[in-house]
CSV table of C-alpha atoms and ligand atoms in Angstrom, one decimal:
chain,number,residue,atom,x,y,z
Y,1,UNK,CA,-124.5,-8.4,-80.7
Y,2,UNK,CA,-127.8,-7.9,-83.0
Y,3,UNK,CA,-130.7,-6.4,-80.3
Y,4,UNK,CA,-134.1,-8.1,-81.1
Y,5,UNK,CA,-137.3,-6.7,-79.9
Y,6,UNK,CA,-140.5,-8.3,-79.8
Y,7,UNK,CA,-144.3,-7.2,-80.2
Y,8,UNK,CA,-146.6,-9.0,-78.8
Y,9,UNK,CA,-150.7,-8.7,-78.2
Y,10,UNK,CA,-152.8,-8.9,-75.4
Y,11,UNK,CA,-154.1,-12.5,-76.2
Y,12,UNK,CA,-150.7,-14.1,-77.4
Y,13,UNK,CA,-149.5,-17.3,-76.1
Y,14,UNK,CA,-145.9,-16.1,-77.0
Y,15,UNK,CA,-144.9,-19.7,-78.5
Y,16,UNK,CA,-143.2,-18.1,-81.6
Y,17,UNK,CA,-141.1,-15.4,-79.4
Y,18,UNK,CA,-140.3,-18.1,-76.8
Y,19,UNK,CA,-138.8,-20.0,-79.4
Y,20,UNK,CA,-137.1,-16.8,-80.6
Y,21,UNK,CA,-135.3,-15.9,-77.4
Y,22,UNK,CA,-134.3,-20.2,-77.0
Y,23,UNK,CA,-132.9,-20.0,-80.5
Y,24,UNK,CA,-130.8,-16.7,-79.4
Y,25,UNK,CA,-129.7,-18.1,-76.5
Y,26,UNK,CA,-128.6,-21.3,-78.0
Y,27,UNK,CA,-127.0,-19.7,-81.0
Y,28,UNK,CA,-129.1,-20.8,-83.5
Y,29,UNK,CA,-129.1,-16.9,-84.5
Y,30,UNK,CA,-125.8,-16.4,-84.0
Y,31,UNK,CA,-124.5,-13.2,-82.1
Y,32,UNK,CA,-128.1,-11.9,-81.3
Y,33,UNK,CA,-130.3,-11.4,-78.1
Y,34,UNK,CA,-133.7,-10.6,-77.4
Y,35,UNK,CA,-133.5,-7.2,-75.7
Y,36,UNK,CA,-137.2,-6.6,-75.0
Y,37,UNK,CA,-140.3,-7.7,-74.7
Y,38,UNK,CA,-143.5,-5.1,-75.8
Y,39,UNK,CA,-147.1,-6.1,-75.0
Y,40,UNK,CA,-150.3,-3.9,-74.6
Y,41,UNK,CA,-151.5,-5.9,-71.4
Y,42,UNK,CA,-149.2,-6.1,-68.2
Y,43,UNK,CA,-151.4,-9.9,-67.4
Y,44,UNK,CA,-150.7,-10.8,-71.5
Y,45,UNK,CA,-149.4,-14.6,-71.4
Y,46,UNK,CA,-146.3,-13.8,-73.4
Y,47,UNK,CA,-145.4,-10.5,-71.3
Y,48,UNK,CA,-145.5,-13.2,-68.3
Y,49,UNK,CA,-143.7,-16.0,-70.0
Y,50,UNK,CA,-140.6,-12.9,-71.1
Y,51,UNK,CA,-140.7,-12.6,-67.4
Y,52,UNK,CA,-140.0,-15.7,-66.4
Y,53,UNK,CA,-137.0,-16.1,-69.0
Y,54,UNK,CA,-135.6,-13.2,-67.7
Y,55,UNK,CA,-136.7,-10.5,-70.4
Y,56,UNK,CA,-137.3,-7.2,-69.7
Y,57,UNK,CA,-140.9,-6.1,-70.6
Y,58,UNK,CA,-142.8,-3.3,-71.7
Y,59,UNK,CA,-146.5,-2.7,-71.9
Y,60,UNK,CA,-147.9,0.1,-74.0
Y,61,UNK,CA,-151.6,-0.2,-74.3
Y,62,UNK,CA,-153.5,1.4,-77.6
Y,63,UNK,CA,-156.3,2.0,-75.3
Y,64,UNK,CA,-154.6,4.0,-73.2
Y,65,UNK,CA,-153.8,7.1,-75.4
Y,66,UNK,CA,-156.7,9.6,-77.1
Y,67,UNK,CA,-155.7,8.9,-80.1
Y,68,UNK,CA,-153.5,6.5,-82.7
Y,69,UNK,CA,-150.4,9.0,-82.9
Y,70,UNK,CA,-150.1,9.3,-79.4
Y,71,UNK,CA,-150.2,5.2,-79.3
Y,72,UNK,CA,-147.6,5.4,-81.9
Y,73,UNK,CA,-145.4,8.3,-80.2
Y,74,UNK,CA,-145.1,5.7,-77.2
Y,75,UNK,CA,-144.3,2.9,-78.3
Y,76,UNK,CA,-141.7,4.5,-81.0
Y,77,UNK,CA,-140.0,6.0,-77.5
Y,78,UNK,CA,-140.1,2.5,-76.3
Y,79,UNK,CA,-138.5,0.6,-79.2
Y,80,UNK,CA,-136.1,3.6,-79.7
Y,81,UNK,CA,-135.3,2.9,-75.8
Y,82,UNK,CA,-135.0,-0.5,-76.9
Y,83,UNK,CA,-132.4,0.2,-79.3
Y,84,UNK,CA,-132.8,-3.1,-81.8
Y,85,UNK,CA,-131.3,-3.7,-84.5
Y,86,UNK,CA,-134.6,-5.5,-85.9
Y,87,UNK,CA,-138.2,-6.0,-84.5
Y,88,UNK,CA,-139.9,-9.2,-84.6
Y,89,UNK,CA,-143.9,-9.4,-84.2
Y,90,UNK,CA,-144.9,-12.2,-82.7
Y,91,UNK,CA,-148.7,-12.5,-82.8
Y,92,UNK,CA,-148.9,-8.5,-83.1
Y,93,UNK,CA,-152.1,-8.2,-84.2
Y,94,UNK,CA,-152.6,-4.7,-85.0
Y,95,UNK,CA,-151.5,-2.4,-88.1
Y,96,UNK,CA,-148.2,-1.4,-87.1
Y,97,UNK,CA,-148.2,2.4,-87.1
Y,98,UNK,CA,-146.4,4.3,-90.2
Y,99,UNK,CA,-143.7,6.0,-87.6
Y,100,UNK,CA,-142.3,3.0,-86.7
Y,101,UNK,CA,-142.5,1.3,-89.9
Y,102,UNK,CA,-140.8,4.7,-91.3
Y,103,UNK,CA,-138.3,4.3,-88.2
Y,104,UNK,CA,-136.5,0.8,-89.2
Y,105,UNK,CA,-136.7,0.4,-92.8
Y,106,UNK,CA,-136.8,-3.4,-93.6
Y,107,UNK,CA,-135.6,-3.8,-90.1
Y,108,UNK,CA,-139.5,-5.6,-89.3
Y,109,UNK,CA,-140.2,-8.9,-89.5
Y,110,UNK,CA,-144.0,-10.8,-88.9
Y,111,UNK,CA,-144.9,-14.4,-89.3
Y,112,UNK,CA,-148.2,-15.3,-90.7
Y,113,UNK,CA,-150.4,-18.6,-89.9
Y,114,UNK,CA,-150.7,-19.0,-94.1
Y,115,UNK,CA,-149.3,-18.5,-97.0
Y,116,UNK,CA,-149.6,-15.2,-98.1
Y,117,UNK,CA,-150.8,-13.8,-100.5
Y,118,UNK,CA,-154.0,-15.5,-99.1
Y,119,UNK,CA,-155.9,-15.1,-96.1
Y,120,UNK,CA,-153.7,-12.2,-94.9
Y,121,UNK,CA,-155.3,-8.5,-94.3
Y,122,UNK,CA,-157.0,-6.9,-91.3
Y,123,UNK,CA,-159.1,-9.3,-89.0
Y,124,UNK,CA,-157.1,-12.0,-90.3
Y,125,UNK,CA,-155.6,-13.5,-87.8
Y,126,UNK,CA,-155.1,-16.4,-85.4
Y,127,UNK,CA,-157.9,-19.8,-86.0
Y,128,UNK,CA,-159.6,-17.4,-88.3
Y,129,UNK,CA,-157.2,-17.6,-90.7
Y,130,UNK,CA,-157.1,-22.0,-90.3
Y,131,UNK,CA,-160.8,-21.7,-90.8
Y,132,UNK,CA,-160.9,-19.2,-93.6
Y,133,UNK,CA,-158.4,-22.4,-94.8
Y,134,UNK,CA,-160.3,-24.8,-94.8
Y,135,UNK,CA,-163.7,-23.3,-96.3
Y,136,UNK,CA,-161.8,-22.8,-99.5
Y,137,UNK,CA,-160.8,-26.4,-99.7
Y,138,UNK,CA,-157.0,-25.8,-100.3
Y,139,UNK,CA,-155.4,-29.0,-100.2
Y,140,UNK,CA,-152.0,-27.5,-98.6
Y,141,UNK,CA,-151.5,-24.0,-96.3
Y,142,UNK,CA,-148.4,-22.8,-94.6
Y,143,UNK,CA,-147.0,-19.9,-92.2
Y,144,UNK,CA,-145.2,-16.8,-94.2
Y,145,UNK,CA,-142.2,-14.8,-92.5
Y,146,UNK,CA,-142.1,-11.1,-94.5
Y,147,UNK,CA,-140.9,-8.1,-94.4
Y,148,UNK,CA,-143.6,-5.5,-92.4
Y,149,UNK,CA,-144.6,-2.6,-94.5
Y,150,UNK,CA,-146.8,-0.1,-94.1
Y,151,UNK,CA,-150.4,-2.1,-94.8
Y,152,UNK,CA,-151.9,-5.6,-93.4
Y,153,UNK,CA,-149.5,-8.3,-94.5
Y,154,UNK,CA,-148.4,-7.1,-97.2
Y,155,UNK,CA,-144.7,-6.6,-96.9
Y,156,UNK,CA,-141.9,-8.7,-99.2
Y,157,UNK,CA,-142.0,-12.3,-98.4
Y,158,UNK,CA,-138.6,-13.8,-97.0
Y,159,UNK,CA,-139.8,-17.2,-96.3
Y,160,UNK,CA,-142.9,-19.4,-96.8
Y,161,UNK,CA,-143.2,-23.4,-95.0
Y,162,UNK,CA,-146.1,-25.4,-96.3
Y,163,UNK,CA,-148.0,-28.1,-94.9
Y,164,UNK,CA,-150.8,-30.6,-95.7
Y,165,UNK,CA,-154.6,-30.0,-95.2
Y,166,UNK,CA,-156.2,-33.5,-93.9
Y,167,UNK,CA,-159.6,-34.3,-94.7
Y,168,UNK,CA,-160.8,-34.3,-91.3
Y,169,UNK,CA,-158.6,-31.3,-90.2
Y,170,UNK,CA,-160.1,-28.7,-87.9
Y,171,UNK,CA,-159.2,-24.8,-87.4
Y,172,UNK,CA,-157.6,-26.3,-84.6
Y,173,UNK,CA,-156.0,-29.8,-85.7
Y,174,UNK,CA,-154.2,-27.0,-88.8
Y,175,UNK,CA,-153.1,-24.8,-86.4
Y,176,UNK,CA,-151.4,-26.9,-84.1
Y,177,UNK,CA,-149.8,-29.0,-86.7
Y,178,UNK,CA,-148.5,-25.5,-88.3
Y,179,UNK,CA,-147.2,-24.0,-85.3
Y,180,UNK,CA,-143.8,-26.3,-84.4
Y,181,UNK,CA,-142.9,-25.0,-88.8
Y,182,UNK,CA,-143.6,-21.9,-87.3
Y,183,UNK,CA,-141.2,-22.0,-84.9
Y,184,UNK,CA,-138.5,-22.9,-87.4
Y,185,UNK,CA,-139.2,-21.0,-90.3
Y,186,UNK,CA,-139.0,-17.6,-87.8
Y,187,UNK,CA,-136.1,-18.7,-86.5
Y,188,UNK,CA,-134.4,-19.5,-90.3
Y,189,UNK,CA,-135.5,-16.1,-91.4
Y,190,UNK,CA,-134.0,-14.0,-88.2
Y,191,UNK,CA,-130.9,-16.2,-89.0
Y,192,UNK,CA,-130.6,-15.1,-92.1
Y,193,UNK,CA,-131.5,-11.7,-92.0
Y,194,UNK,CA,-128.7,-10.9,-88.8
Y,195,UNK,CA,-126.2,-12.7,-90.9
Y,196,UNK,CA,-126.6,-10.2,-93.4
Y,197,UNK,CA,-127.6,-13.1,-96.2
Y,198,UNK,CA,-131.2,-11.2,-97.1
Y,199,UNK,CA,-131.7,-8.3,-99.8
Y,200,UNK,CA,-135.0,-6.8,-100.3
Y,201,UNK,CA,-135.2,-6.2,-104.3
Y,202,UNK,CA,-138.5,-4.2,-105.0
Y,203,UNK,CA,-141.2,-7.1,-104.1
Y,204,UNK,CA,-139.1,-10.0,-104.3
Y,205,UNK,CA,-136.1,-11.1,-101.1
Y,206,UNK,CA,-133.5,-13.1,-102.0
Y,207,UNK,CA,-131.5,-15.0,-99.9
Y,208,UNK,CA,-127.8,-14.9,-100.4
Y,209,UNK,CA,-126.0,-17.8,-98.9
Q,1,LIG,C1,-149.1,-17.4,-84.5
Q,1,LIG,O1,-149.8,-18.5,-85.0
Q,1,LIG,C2,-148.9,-16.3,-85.6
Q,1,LIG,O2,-148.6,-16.8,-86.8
Q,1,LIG,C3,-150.2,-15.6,-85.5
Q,1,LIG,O3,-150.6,-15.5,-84.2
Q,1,LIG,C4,-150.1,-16.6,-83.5
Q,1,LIG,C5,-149.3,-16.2,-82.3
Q,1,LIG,O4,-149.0,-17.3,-81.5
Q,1,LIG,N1,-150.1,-14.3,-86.1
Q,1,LIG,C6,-151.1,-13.8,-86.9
Q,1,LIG,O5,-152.2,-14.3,-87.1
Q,1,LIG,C7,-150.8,-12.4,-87.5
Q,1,LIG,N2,-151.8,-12.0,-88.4
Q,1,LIG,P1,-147.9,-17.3,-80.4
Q,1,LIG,O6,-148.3,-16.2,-79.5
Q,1,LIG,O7,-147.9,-18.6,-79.8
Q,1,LIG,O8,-146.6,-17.0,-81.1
């Protein structure tokens, strides 16, 4: 059985690891289960939705520790506790620290509201990256699954969806219309990646089927 783990933030709705842990459970990803749950706030929507389907949770709140190592320490002890074979972030909106990326090689996935390249990097996140969208006139955005490295959104890029930008599209109006590709594109690269079909070649993934 592959163990999943999921990061999530305070703020997340936890849509995208809601979808992860129905897609384990109805073996779309095959011979997997989401093991845990980590948030940074106990009342975090997503730490209360795990609940409800019956996933244990974790909270380990930056805030909480004097400094960034000490942040990291914990929640390396956590995920270690955790014992997954890969880590998914699901609306994780912090810089992941360098232990932990260090820890599981290759072994992190996020998903990104746009295709990246663009309109990725710190403070990018959430309906500012739909706006950031759509004041550069791009006629078509997407979500991007990648590897997690050690900076903002920068990691090799396993999968990329598109869709259209409408003329009278709002942050909002893009962001809902993304989210359902979302869904399916994580799910397609965490299928993939447990089946052992994904090889990370320098900056480039390629998908052997
Ligand atoms: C998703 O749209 C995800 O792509 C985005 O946060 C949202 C979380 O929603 N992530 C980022 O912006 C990361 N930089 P969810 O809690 O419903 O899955």
């Amino acid at each position: 059985m592959n163990r999943i783990a999921i990061l999530v933030s305070g703020a997340s709705r936890g849509s995208n690891m809601q979808a992860i842990i129905e897609a384990c459970r109805a073996g779309r990803i095959p011979d997997s289960e989401v093991v845990a749950v980590i948030g940074s706030r106990d009342d975090a929507p997503a730490l209360q939705k795990a609940r409800t389907l019956g996933i244990s949770t974790a909270v380990v709140n930056p805030k909480e520790f004097p400094d960034a190592d000490m942040y990291a320490d914990a929640l390396l002890w956590v995920l270690q506790k955790a014992q997954p074979d890969l880590i998914c972030l699901a609306g994780y909106m912090r810089l992941l620290p360098k232990p932990i990326v260090q820890a599981y090689p290759w072994r992190i996935l996020n998903i990104h509201p746009a295709l990246l390249p663009l309109f990725g990097g710190r403070g990018m996140y959430g309906l500012k990256v739909h706006q950031a969208v759509l004041e550069s006139g791009l006629k078509v955005t997407g979500c991007t699954v990648h590897f997690v490295d050690e900076n903002y959104d920068t990691g090799p890029i396993l999968l990329q969806r598109c869709v259209p930008v409408q003329d009278d599209d709002t942050a909002e109006t893009l962001a809902a219309r993304l989210l359902p590709i979302e869904h399916e594109t994580y799910i397609e690269a965490i299928r993939l990646v447990v089946q052992g079909k994904v090889r990370v070649e320098g900056r480039r993934v390629r998908v052997v089927e």
